[in-house]
PDB file of C-alpha atoms in Angstrom:
ATOM      1  CA  MET N   1       0.007   0.050   0.015  1.00 62.00           C
ATOM      2  CA  THR N   2       1.179   3.523  -0.802  1.00 79.00           C
ATOM      3  CA  GLU N   3       2.553   5.331   2.283  1.00 91.00           C
ATOM      4  CA  LEU N   4       0.538   8.305   3.353  1.00 92.00           C
ATOM      5  CA  ARG N   5       2.285  11.630   3.153  1.00 92.00           C
ATOM      6  CA  SER N   6       3.160  13.523   6.334  1.00 93.00           C
ATOM      7  CA  ILE N   7       0.773  16.522   6.604  1.00 96.00           C
ATOM      8  CA  GLU N   8       2.819  19.650   6.224  1.00 94.00           C
ATOM      9  CA  ARG N   9       0.558  21.680   3.896  1.00 96.00           C
ATOM     10  CA  VAL N  10      -3.246  21.526   3.361  1.00 98.00           C
ATOM     11  CA  GLY N  11      -4.832  22.464   0.059  1.00 97.00           C
ATOM     12  CA  PHE N  12      -8.355  23.855  -0.323  1.00 97.00           C
ATOM     13  CA  VAL N  13     -10.307  24.219  -3.518  1.00 97.00           C
ATOM     14  CA  GLY N  14     -13.647  25.948  -3.484  1.00 95.00           C
ATOM     15  CA  LEU N  15     -13.608  28.977  -1.159  1.00 94.00           C
ATOM     16  CA  GLY N  16     -17.215  30.107  -1.120  1.00 89.00           C
ATOM     17  CA  ALA N  17     -19.095  30.935   2.099  1.00 87.00           C
ATOM     18  CA  MET N  18     -18.758  27.459   3.621  1.00 91.00           C
ATOM     19  CA  GLY N  19     -15.335  26.659   2.134  1.00 93.00           C
ATOM     20  CA  SER N  20     -13.746  29.884   3.268  1.00 94.00           C
ATOM     21  CA  GLY N  21     -15.080  29.328   6.776  1.00 94.00           C
ATOM     22  CA  ILE N  22     -13.578  25.858   6.930  1.00 95.00           C
ATOM     23  CA  ALA N  23     -10.288  27.060   5.546  1.00 96.00           C
ATOM     24  CA  ARG N  24     -10.117  29.743   8.248  1.00 95.00           C
ATOM     25  CA  ARG N  25     -10.791  27.148  10.943  1.00 95.00           C
ATOM     26  CA  LEU N  26      -7.886  25.064   9.533  1.00 96.00           C
ATOM     27  CA  MET N  27      -5.593  28.044   9.617  1.00 96.00           C
ATOM     28  CA  ASP N  28      -6.736  28.932  13.228  1.00 95.00           C
ATOM     29  CA  ALA N  29      -5.807  25.381  14.133  1.00 95.00           C
ATOM     30  CA  GLY N  30      -2.280  25.950  12.973  1.00 96.00           C
ATOM     31  CA  TYR N  31      -2.301  24.310   9.547  1.00 97.00           C
ATOM     32  CA  SER N  32      -0.483  25.829   6.624  1.00 97.00           C
ATOM     33  CA  VAL N  33      -3.169  26.248   3.915  1.00 97.00           C
ATOM     34  CA  VAL N  34      -2.818  26.747   0.179  1.00 97.00           C
ATOM     35  CA  GLY N  35      -6.048  27.702  -1.627  1.00 97.00           C
ATOM     36  CA  TRP N  36      -7.649  28.209  -4.998  1.00 96.00           C
ATOM     37  CA  ASN N  37     -10.975  29.585  -5.938  1.00 94.00           C
ATOM     38  CA  ARG N  38     -12.482  30.445  -9.360  1.00 90.00           C
ATOM     39  CA  THR N  39     -12.816  34.026  -8.137  1.00 90.00           C
ATOM     40  CA  ARG N  40      -9.769  35.103  -6.211  1.00 90.00           C
ATOM     41  CA  ALA N  41     -11.483  38.154  -4.725  1.00 90.00           C
ATOM     42  CA  LYS N  42     -13.737  35.958  -2.654  1.00 89.00           C
ATOM     43  CA  ALA N  43     -10.688  34.479  -1.026  1.00 92.00           C
ATOM     44  CA  GLN N  44      -8.708  37.701  -0.578  1.00 94.00           C
ATOM     45  CA  ASP N  45      -9.444  37.909   3.165  1.00 94.00           C
ATOM     46  CA  LEU N  46      -7.842  34.472   3.664  1.00 96.00           C
ATOM     47  CA  VAL N  47      -4.836  35.415   1.582  1.00 95.00           C
ATOM     48  CA  ASP N  48      -4.486  38.573   3.662  1.00 95.00           C
ATOM     49  CA  ALA N  49      -4.655  36.435   6.794  1.00 96.00           C
ATOM     50  CA  GLY N  50      -1.740  34.258   5.540  1.00 96.00           C
ATOM     51  CA  MET N  51      -3.183  31.562   3.247  1.00 97.00           C
ATOM     52  CA  GLY N  52      -1.067  30.660   0.316  1.00 97.00           C
ATOM     53  CA  TRP N  53      -2.428  31.005  -3.184  1.00 97.00           C
ATOM     54  CA  ALA N  54      -2.290  28.640  -6.139  1.00 96.00           C
ATOM     55  CA  ASP N  55      -3.137  29.610  -9.676  1.00 95.00           C
ATOM     56  CA  THR N  56      -4.945  26.265 -10.572  1.00 96.00           C
ATOM     57  CA  PRO N  57      -6.374  23.245  -8.685  1.00 96.00           C
ATOM     58  CA  ARG N  58      -3.447  21.234 -10.080  1.00 97.00           C
ATOM     59  CA  GLU N  59      -0.972  23.578  -8.281  1.00 97.00           C
ATOM     60  CA  VAL N  60      -2.900  23.031  -5.103  1.00 97.00           C
ATOM     61  CA  ALA N  61      -2.475  19.209  -5.396  1.00 97.00           C
ATOM     62  CA  GLU N  62       1.232  19.505  -6.335  1.00 97.00           C
ATOM     63  CA  GLN N  63       1.990  21.532  -3.250  1.00 95.00           C
ATOM     64  CA  CYS N  64      -0.095  19.867  -0.555  1.00 97.00           C
ATOM     65  CA  ASP N  65      -0.273  16.581   1.339  1.00 97.00           C
ATOM     66  CA  VAL N  66      -4.028  16.821   2.101  1.00 98.00           C
ATOM     67  CA  VAL N  67      -6.501  18.445  -0.365  1.00 98.00           C
ATOM     68  CA  LEU N  68      -9.941  19.498   0.677  1.00 98.00           C
ATOM     69  CA  THR N  69     -12.607  20.457  -1.849  1.00 97.00           C
ATOM     70  CA  MET N  70     -16.005  22.159  -1.371  1.00 94.00           C
ATOM     71  CA  LEU N  71     -17.660  22.060  -4.784  1.00 90.00           C
ATOM     72  CA  THR N  72     -21.127  23.433  -5.553  1.00 85.00           C
ATOM     73  CA  ASN N  73     -22.491  20.339  -7.218  1.00 87.00           C
ATOM     74  CA  THR N  74     -21.672  17.270  -9.272  1.00 89.00           C
ATOM     75  CA  ALA N  75     -21.308  19.425 -12.410  1.00 88.00           C
ATOM     76  CA  ALA N  76     -18.428  21.247 -10.822  1.00 88.00           C
ATOM     77  CA  ILE N  77     -16.258  18.094 -10.743  1.00 86.00           C
ATOM     78  CA  PRO N  78     -14.859  18.222 -14.295  1.00 83.00           C
ATOM     79  CA  ALA N  79     -13.637  21.805 -14.052  1.00 84.00           C
ATOM     80  CA  ASN N  80     -11.823  21.143 -10.819  1.00 92.00           C
ATOM     81  CA  ALA N  81     -10.706  17.536 -11.148  1.00 94.00           C
ATOM     82  CA  HIS N  82     -10.005  16.868 -14.828  1.00 95.00           C
ATOM     83  CA  GLY N  83      -7.882  18.497 -17.519  1.00 93.00           C
ATOM     84  CA  ASP N  84      -4.255  19.783 -17.478  1.00 95.00           C
ATOM     85  CA  ASP N  85      -5.070  22.130 -14.635  1.00 95.00           C
ATOM     86  CA  GLY N  86      -7.223  19.761 -12.656  1.00 95.00           C
ATOM     87  CA  LEU N  87      -6.533  18.173  -9.282  1.00 97.00           C
ATOM     88  CA  LEU N  88      -6.042  14.688 -10.729  1.00 97.00           C
ATOM     89  CA  ALA N  89      -3.070  16.010 -12.817  1.00 96.00           C
ATOM     90  CA  GLY N  90      -1.284  17.246  -9.661  1.00 97.00           C
ATOM     91  CA  LEU N  91      -2.038  14.545  -7.075  1.00 97.00           C
ATOM     92  CA  ARG N  92       1.010  12.718  -5.763  1.00 96.00           C
ATOM     93  CA  PRO N  93       1.075   9.176  -4.288  1.00 97.00           C
ATOM     94  CA  GLY N  94       0.150   9.206  -0.654  1.00 97.00           C
ATOM     95  CA  THR N  95      -1.869  12.435  -0.827  1.00 97.00           C
ATOM     96  CA  VAL N  96      -5.357  12.354   0.677  1.00 98.00           C
ATOM     97  CA  TRP N  97      -8.151  14.174  -1.173  1.00 98.00           C
ATOM     98  CA  ALA N  98     -11.112  14.752   1.102  1.00 97.00           C
ATOM     99  CA  ASP N  99     -14.203  16.055  -0.727  1.00 96.00           C
ATOM    100  CA  LEU N 100     -16.511  17.972   1.581  1.00 96.00           C
ATOM    101  CA  SER N 101     -19.194  18.561  -1.118  1.00 92.00           C
ATOM    102  CA  THR N 102     -22.560  16.982  -1.469  1.00 90.00           C
ATOM    103  CA  ILE N 103     -22.459  15.402  -4.962  1.00 91.00           C
ATOM    104  CA  ALA N 104     -24.089  12.389  -6.624  1.00 92.00           C
ATOM    105  CA  PRO N 105     -23.032   9.202  -4.871  1.00 93.00           C
ATOM    106  CA  ASP N 106     -22.156   7.397  -8.040  1.00 92.00           C
ATOM    107  CA  ALA N 107     -20.001  10.284  -9.205  1.00 93.00           C
ATOM    108  CA  SER N 108     -18.210  10.290  -5.848  1.00 94.00           C
ATOM    109  CA  VAL N 109     -17.416   6.584  -6.156  1.00 95.00           C
ATOM    110  CA  ALA N 110     -16.268   7.046  -9.777  1.00 95.00           C
ATOM    111  CA  LEU N 111     -13.939   9.897  -8.639  1.00 95.00           C
ATOM    112  CA  SER N 112     -12.542   7.683  -5.874  1.00 96.00           C
ATOM    113  CA  GLU N 113     -11.553   5.122  -8.520  1.00 96.00           C
ATOM    114  CA  GLU N 114      -9.805   7.760 -10.602  1.00 96.00           C
ATOM    115  CA  VAL N 115      -7.873   9.053  -7.657  1.00 97.00           C
ATOM    116  CA  ALA N 116      -6.750   5.533  -6.771  1.00 96.00           C
ATOM    117  CA  THR N 117      -4.950   5.313 -10.200  1.00 96.00           C
ATOM    118  CA  THR N 118      -2.672   8.241  -9.078  1.00 96.00           C
ATOM    119  CA  GLY N 119      -1.561   6.434  -5.853  1.00 96.00           C
ATOM    120  CA  ALA N 120      -3.524   8.997  -3.796  1.00 97.00           C
ATOM    121  CA  PHE N 121      -6.477   8.318  -1.504  1.00 97.00           C
ATOM    122  CA  TYR N 122      -9.942   9.730  -1.864  1.00 97.00           C
ATOM    123  CA  LEU N 123     -12.364  10.242   0.938  1.00 98.00           C
ATOM    124  CA  ASP N 124     -16.030  11.383   0.620  1.00 97.00           C
ATOM    125  CA  THR N 125     -16.281  13.678   3.660  1.00 97.00           C
ATOM    126  CA  PRO N 126     -19.579  15.619   3.327  1.00 96.00           C
ATOM    127  CA  VAL N 127     -20.354  18.033   6.108  1.00 95.00           C
ATOM    128  CA  SER N 128     -23.656  18.675   7.879  1.00 91.00           C
ATOM    129  CA  GLY N 129     -24.528  22.133   9.028  1.00 85.00           C
ATOM    130  CA  SER N 130     -24.439  25.713   7.895  1.00 83.00           C
ATOM    131  CA  PRO N 131     -21.986  28.678   8.189  1.00 82.00           C
ATOM    132  CA  ALA N 132     -23.666  29.405  11.499  1.00 80.00           C
ATOM    133  CA  THR N 133     -23.148  25.869  12.694  1.00 84.00           C
ATOM    134  CA  LEU N 134     -19.519  26.053  11.525  1.00 88.00           C
ATOM    135  CA  ALA N 135     -18.962  29.346  13.316  1.00 84.00           C
ATOM    136  CA  ALA N 136     -20.411  27.864  16.539  1.00 83.00           C
ATOM    137  CA  GLY N 137     -18.029  24.952  16.322  1.00 84.00           C
ATOM    138  CA  GLN N 138     -20.829  22.464  15.859  1.00 86.00           C
ATOM    139  CA  MET N 139     -20.193  21.208  12.365  1.00 91.00           C
ATOM    140  CA  SER N 140     -20.330  17.427  11.765  1.00 94.00           C
ATOM    141  CA  VAL N 141     -18.401  15.455   9.250  1.00 96.00           C
ATOM    142  CA  MET N 142     -19.080  12.025   7.712  1.00 97.00           C
ATOM    143  CA  VAL N 143     -16.300  10.012   6.138  1.00 98.00           C
ATOM    144  CA  GLY N 144     -16.233   7.189   3.563  1.00 97.00           C
ATOM    145  CA  GLY N 145     -13.160   5.586   2.147  1.00 97.00           C
ATOM    146  CA  ASP N 146      -9.908   3.886   3.192  1.00 97.00           C
ATOM    147  CA  ARG N 147      -9.830   3.514   6.956  1.00 97.00           C
ATOM    148  CA  ALA N 148      -6.091   4.219   7.232  1.00 97.00           C
ATOM    149  CA  ALA N 149      -6.495   7.421   5.206  1.00 97.00           C
ATOM    150  CA  TYR N 150      -9.332   8.451   7.495  1.00 97.00           C
ATOM    151  CA  ASP N 151      -7.208   7.741  10.593  1.00 97.00           C
ATOM    152  CA  HIS N 152      -4.461   9.906   9.046  1.00 97.00           C
ATOM    153  CA  VAL N 153      -6.652  12.947   8.603  1.00 97.00           C
ATOM    154  CA  GLU N 154      -9.012  12.518  11.557  1.00 97.00           C
ATOM    155  CA  LYS N 155      -7.292  15.192  13.679  1.00 96.00           C
ATOM    156  CA  LEU N 156      -7.438  17.650  10.856  1.00 97.00           C
ATOM    157  CA  LEU N 157     -11.171  16.965  10.263  1.00 97.00           C
ATOM    158  CA  LEU N 158     -11.852  17.478  13.985  1.00 96.00           C
ATOM    159  CA  SER N 159     -10.589  21.025  13.620  1.00 94.00           C
ATOM    160  CA  ILE N 160     -13.532  21.632  11.261  1.00 93.00           C
ATOM    161  CA  GLY N 161     -16.056  20.316  13.772  1.00 90.00           C
ATOM    162  CA  PRO N 162     -16.133  18.211  16.878  1.00 92.00           C
ATOM    163  CA  LYS N 163     -18.372  15.451  15.383  1.00 93.00           C
ATOM    164  CA  VAL N 164     -16.551  13.285  12.879  1.00 96.00           C
ATOM    165  CA  THR N 165     -18.022   9.815  12.029  1.00 97.00           C
ATOM    166  CA  TYR N 166     -16.390   7.107   9.918  1.00 98.00           C
ATOM    167  CA  ILE N 167     -19.205   5.519   7.927  1.00 98.00           C
ATOM    168  CA  GLY N 168     -17.583   2.872   5.673  1.00 97.00           C
ATOM    169  CA  ALA N 169     -16.417   2.366   2.130  1.00 97.00           C
ATOM    170  CA  ASN N 170     -16.209   5.100  -0.503  1.00 96.00           C
ATOM    171  CA  GLY N 171     -19.658   6.454  -1.263  1.00 95.00           C
ATOM    172  CA  HIS N 172     -21.194   5.503   2.055  1.00 97.00           C
ATOM    173  CA  ALA N 173     -20.656   8.912   3.678  1.00 97.00           C
ATOM    174  CA  ILE N 174     -22.201  10.755   0.750  1.00 96.00           C
ATOM    175  CA  LEU N 175     -25.199   8.353   0.793  1.00 97.00           C
ATOM    176  CA  THR N 176     -25.675   9.132   4.515  1.00 97.00           C
ATOM    177  CA  LYS N 177     -25.516  12.848   3.791  1.00 95.00           C
ATOM    178  CA  VAL N 178     -28.274  12.450   1.221  1.00 95.00           C
ATOM    179  CA  ALA N 179     -30.409  10.795   3.822  1.00 96.00           C
ATOM    180  CA  ILE N 180     -29.696  13.536   6.376  1.00 95.00           C
ATOM    181  CA  ASN N 181     -30.469  16.332   3.918  1.00 95.00           C
ATOM    182  CA  LEU N 182     -33.703  14.567   2.878  1.00 97.00           C
ATOM    183  CA  THR N 183     -34.692  14.666   6.504  1.00 97.00           C
ATOM    184  CA  LEU N 184     -33.603  18.300   6.889  1.00 96.00           C
ATOM    185  CA  VAL N 185     -35.562  19.626   3.923  1.00 97.00           C
ATOM    186  CA  VAL N 186     -38.687  17.659   4.757  1.00 97.00           C
ATOM    187  CA  SER N 187     -38.697  18.836   8.393  1.00 97.00           C
ATOM    188  CA  VAL N 188     -38.060  22.480   7.450  1.00 97.00           C
ATOM    189  CA  THR N 189     -40.766  22.312   4.677  1.00 97.00           C
ATOM    190  CA  ALA N 190     -43.237  20.798   7.163  1.00 98.00           C
ATOM    191  CA  PHE N 191     -42.484  23.554   9.672  1.00 98.00           C
ATOM    192  CA  ALA N 192     -43.250  26.242   7.062  1.00 97.00           C
ATOM    193  CA  GLU N 193     -46.495  24.499   6.270  1.00 97.00           C
ATOM    194  CA  ALA N 194     -47.500  24.294   9.959  1.00 98.00           C
ATOM    195  CA  VAL N 195     -46.764  27.954  10.685  1.00 97.00           C
ATOM    196  CA  ALA N 196     -48.668  29.118   7.670  1.00 97.00           C
ATOM    197  CA  LEU N 197     -51.640  26.952   8.664  1.00 97.00           C
ATOM    198  CA  VAL N 198     -52.041  28.521  12.141  1.00 97.00           C
ATOM    199  CA  GLU N 199     -51.128  31.934  10.874  1.00 96.00           C
ATOM    200  CA  LYS N 200     -54.107  31.649   8.551  1.00 96.00           C
ATOM    201  CA  ALA N 201     -56.171  30.932  11.696  1.00 96.00           C
ATOM    202  CA  GLY N 202     -55.015  34.234  13.187  1.00 96.00           C
ATOM    203  CA  VAL N 203     -52.105  33.133  15.428  1.00 97.00           C
ATOM    204  CA  ASP N 204     -49.203  35.519  15.542  1.00 96.00           C
ATOM    205  CA  ARG N 205     -46.218  34.146  13.540  1.00 96.00           C
ATOM    206  CA  ALA N 206     -43.609  35.372  16.025  1.00 97.00           C
ATOM    207  CA  ALA N 207     -45.473  33.694  18.852  1.00 98.00           C
ATOM    208  CA  VAL N 208     -45.545  30.372  16.891  1.00 97.00           C
ATOM    209  CA  VAL N 209     -41.852  30.579  16.262  1.00 98.00           C
ATOM    210  CA  ASP N 210     -41.158  31.337  19.844  1.00 98.00           C
ATOM    211  CA  ALA N 211     -43.250  28.394  21.078  1.00 98.00           C
ATOM    212  CA  ALA N 212     -41.727  26.032  18.574  1.00 97.00           C
ATOM    213  CA  LEU N 213     -38.255  26.934  19.689  1.00 97.00           C
ATOM    214  CA  LYS N 214     -39.227  25.963  23.268  1.00 97.00           C
ATOM    215  CA  SER N 215     -40.879  22.684  22.225  1.00 98.00           C
ATOM    216  CA  VAL N 216     -39.827  19.110  21.290  1.00 97.00           C
ATOM    217  CA  VAL N 217     -39.560  20.038  17.573  1.00 95.00           C
ATOM    218  CA  ALA N 218     -36.754  22.457  18.247  1.00 95.00           C
ATOM    219  CA  SER N 219     -34.061  20.485  16.399  1.00 93.00           C
ATOM    220  CA  PRO N 220     -30.773  22.154  15.546  1.00 90.00           C
ATOM    221  CA  VAL N 221     -31.941  23.093  12.046  1.00 92.00           C
ATOM    222  CA  ILE N 222     -35.243  24.462  13.266  1.00 95.00           C
ATOM    223  CA  GLY N 223     -33.329  26.235  15.966  1.00 93.00           C
ATOM    224  CA  TYR N 224     -31.269  28.333  13.600  1.00 91.00           C
ATOM    225  CA  ARG N 225     -33.785  28.565  10.702  1.00 95.00           C
ATOM    226  CA  ALA N 226     -37.131  29.258  12.433  1.00 97.00           C
ATOM    227  CA  PRO N 227     -36.109  32.790  13.589  1.00 96.00           C
ATOM    228  CA  LEU N 228     -35.818  33.742   9.856  1.00 97.00           C
ATOM    229  CA  LEU N 229     -39.671  33.711   9.739  1.00 97.00           C
ATOM    230  CA  VAL N 230     -39.503  36.692  12.101  1.00 96.00           C
ATOM    231  CA  ASP N 231     -36.257  38.372  11.031  1.00 94.00           C
ATOM    232  CA  ASP N 232     -35.274  37.390   7.507  1.00 93.00           C
ATOM    233  CA  ASP N 233     -31.589  38.390   7.642  1.00 89.00           C
ATOM    234  CA  THR N 234     -29.611  35.322   6.636  1.00 91.00           C
ATOM    235  CA  VAL N 235     -29.436  32.829   3.716  1.00 92.00           C
ATOM    236  CA  PHE N 236     -28.124  29.530   4.834  1.00 91.00           C
ATOM    237  CA  ALA N 237     -29.110  27.772   1.573  1.00 91.00           C
ATOM    238  CA  ASP N 238     -31.375  29.024  -1.138  1.00 93.00           C
ATOM    239  CA  VAL N 239     -34.108  26.833  -2.703  1.00 95.00           C
ATOM    240  CA  GLU N 240     -31.953  25.875  -5.797  1.00 93.00           C
ATOM    241  CA  LEU N 241     -29.074  24.710  -3.702  1.00 90.00           C
ATOM    242  CA  GLN N 242     -31.283  22.778  -1.239  1.00 93.00           C
ATOM    243  CA  GLN N 243     -33.420  21.093  -3.908  1.00 95.00           C
ATOM    244  CA  LYS N 244     -30.170  19.673  -5.397  1.00 92.00           C
ATOM    245  CA  ASP N 245     -30.107  17.325  -2.328  1.00 92.00           C
ATOM    246  CA  LEU N 246     -33.686  16.199  -2.759  1.00 96.00           C
ATOM    247  CA  VAL N 247     -33.098  15.436  -6.438  1.00 95.00           C
ATOM    248  CA  LEU N 248     -30.056  13.288  -5.414  1.00 94.00           C
ATOM    249  CA  ALA N 249     -32.413  11.370  -3.068  1.00 96.00           C
ATOM    250  CA  GLN N 250     -35.110  10.968  -5.688  1.00 96.00           C
ATOM    251  CA  ASP N 251     -32.571   9.703  -8.266  1.00 95.00           C
ATOM    252  CA  LEU N 252     -31.244   7.248  -5.684  1.00 95.00           C
ATOM    253  CA  GLY N 253     -34.799   6.068  -4.905  1.00 96.00           C
ATOM    254  CA  ARG N 254     -35.539   5.355  -8.558  1.00 95.00           C
ATOM    255  CA  ARG N 255     -32.284   3.541  -9.052  1.00 94.00           C
ATOM    256  CA  LEU N 256     -32.824   1.344  -5.964  1.00 95.00           C
ATOM    257  CA  GLY N 257     -36.519   0.907  -6.346  1.00 97.00           C
ATOM    258  CA  ALA N 258     -37.128   2.480  -2.939  1.00 97.00           C
ATOM    259  CA  MET N 259     -39.964   4.854  -2.042  1.00 97.00           C
ATOM    260  CA  VAL N 260     -39.322   8.422  -1.070  1.00 97.00           C
ATOM    261  CA  PRO N 261     -42.852   9.977  -0.971  1.00 97.00           C
ATOM    262  CA  THR N 262     -42.136  12.720   1.539  1.00 97.00           C
ATOM    263  CA  CYS N 263     -38.968  13.638  -0.348  1.00 97.00           C
ATOM    264  CA  SER N 264     -41.029  13.952  -3.510  1.00 96.00           C
ATOM    265  CA  ALA N 265     -43.695  16.117  -1.858  1.00 97.00           C
ATOM    266  CA  ALA N 266     -41.073  18.470  -0.402  1.00 97.00           C
ATOM    267  CA  SER N 267     -39.336  18.619  -3.775  1.00 97.00           C
ATOM    268  CA  GLU N 268     -42.585  19.727  -5.361  1.00 96.00           C
ATOM    269  CA  MET N 269     -42.856  22.559  -2.853  1.00 97.00           C
ATOM    270  CA  LEU N 270     -39.373  23.628  -3.595  1.00 97.00           C
ATOM    271  CA  SER N 271     -40.121  23.556  -7.344  1.00 96.00           C
ATOM    272  CA  ALA N 272     -43.002  25.967  -6.610  1.00 96.00           C
ATOM    273  CA  ALA N 273     -40.736  28.098  -4.379  1.00 96.00           C
ATOM    274  CA  ARG N 274     -38.250  28.557  -7.255  1.00 94.00           C
ATOM    275  CA  SER N 275     -40.859  30.921  -8.826  1.00 91.00           C
ATOM    276  CA  SER N 276     -41.267  32.939  -5.566  1.00 91.00           C
ATOM    277  CA  ASP N 277     -40.166  36.543  -5.572  1.00 92.00           C
ATOM    278  CA  LEU N 278     -38.183  35.495  -2.478  1.00 94.00           C
ATOM    279  CA  ALA N 279     -36.358  32.633  -4.201  1.00 95.00           C
ATOM    280  CA  ASP N 280     -33.031  34.323  -3.415  1.00 94.00           C
ATOM    281  CA  ARG N 281     -33.693  34.121   0.269  1.00 96.00           C
ATOM    282  CA  ASP N 282     -33.171  31.075   2.492  1.00 96.00           C
ATOM    283  CA  PHE N 283     -35.386  28.141   1.219  1.00 97.00           C
ATOM    284  CA  LEU N 284     -37.481  28.298   4.434  1.00 97.00           C
ATOM    285  CA  ILE N 285     -38.536  31.827   3.444  1.00 97.00           C
ATOM    286  CA  SER N 286     -39.199  30.838  -0.191  1.00 96.00           C
ATOM    287  CA  VAL N 287     -41.349  27.855   0.793  1.00 97.00           C
ATOM    288  CA  SER N 288     -43.160  29.842   3.482  1.00 97.00           C
ATOM    289  CA  ASP N 289     -43.971  32.485   0.849  1.00 96.00           C
ATOM    290  CA  VAL N 290     -45.608  29.779  -1.308  1.00 96.00           C
ATOM    291  CA  TYR N 291     -47.661  28.408   1.515  1.00 96.00           C
ATOM    292  CA  ARG N 292     -48.835  31.809   2.773  1.00 95.00           C
ATOM    293  CA  ARG N 293     -49.811  33.017  -0.724  1.00 94.00           C
ATOM    294  CA  ALA N 294     -51.743  29.832  -1.353  1.00 94.00           C
ATOM    295  CA  ALA N 295     -53.558  30.206   1.944  1.00 94.00           C
ATOM    296  CA  GLY N 296     -54.293  33.885   1.363  1.00 93.00           C
ATOM    297  CA  VAL N 297     -52.343  34.961   4.435  1.00 90.00           C
ATOM    298  CA  ALA N 298     -51.647  38.702   4.368  1.00 70.00           C
ATOM    299  CA  LEU N 299     -47.992  39.364   3.423  1.00 63.00           C
TER     300      LEU N 299
END
């Protein structure tokens, strides 16, 4: 088996809102980080704080012993992984590539097989949480892939969040993330439905939110999202980004012959929410807008 490389430099590709927050946590933990993002301006604060910069994903891989990626979706893989400037061209034997993205499970497994041909190790390491969860130090990470590679980077992953769980073989962590996000979207959509229902009956929305946050339904995701119905000041994930996860679950259900009826119902609501005037807000706000308009609740 290829010997794992000593971790001296950590690479990061994909420095959006979540990626930049994770990269900063790694730097705060003492890791030397080299990053690349399609738009350098979005990463300038990190560069100013001491992060190294690479001109291509390939240069990140060539310089680093562990590479983390946070890609928008499955379609973003070719631009970052393949080609002369892609990560695969720069990976060295013994490097660990840990992908934090939520992408199609079959694409993740296929990528792990490509990485194996370079002598490097690929881990699917999707995260669960939001920028707010990350900032609070409560992010969770799931890991699929070679157990020795996981053991090698476990300490690094713990600097992202305190809850890191090894799931199993390549693809198993991303499958678990699909299941978790299915649950998340269904529960948040149901909450929007419930609030709109009693608001139609004349109950004050702020009072409903306050009561819910003190009740048994106050899960972490309801805890940080429900207040948006009173003070819409944050976008954790818009409807387009969140529906991506439901589509992954629906595709998986079709492939496996497994029923996902609540997933499908929630996805229909998100489809309707895409035409909302508030579609650029957090998906809870977009879905709530659809329910309230359908019920004739005064806006």
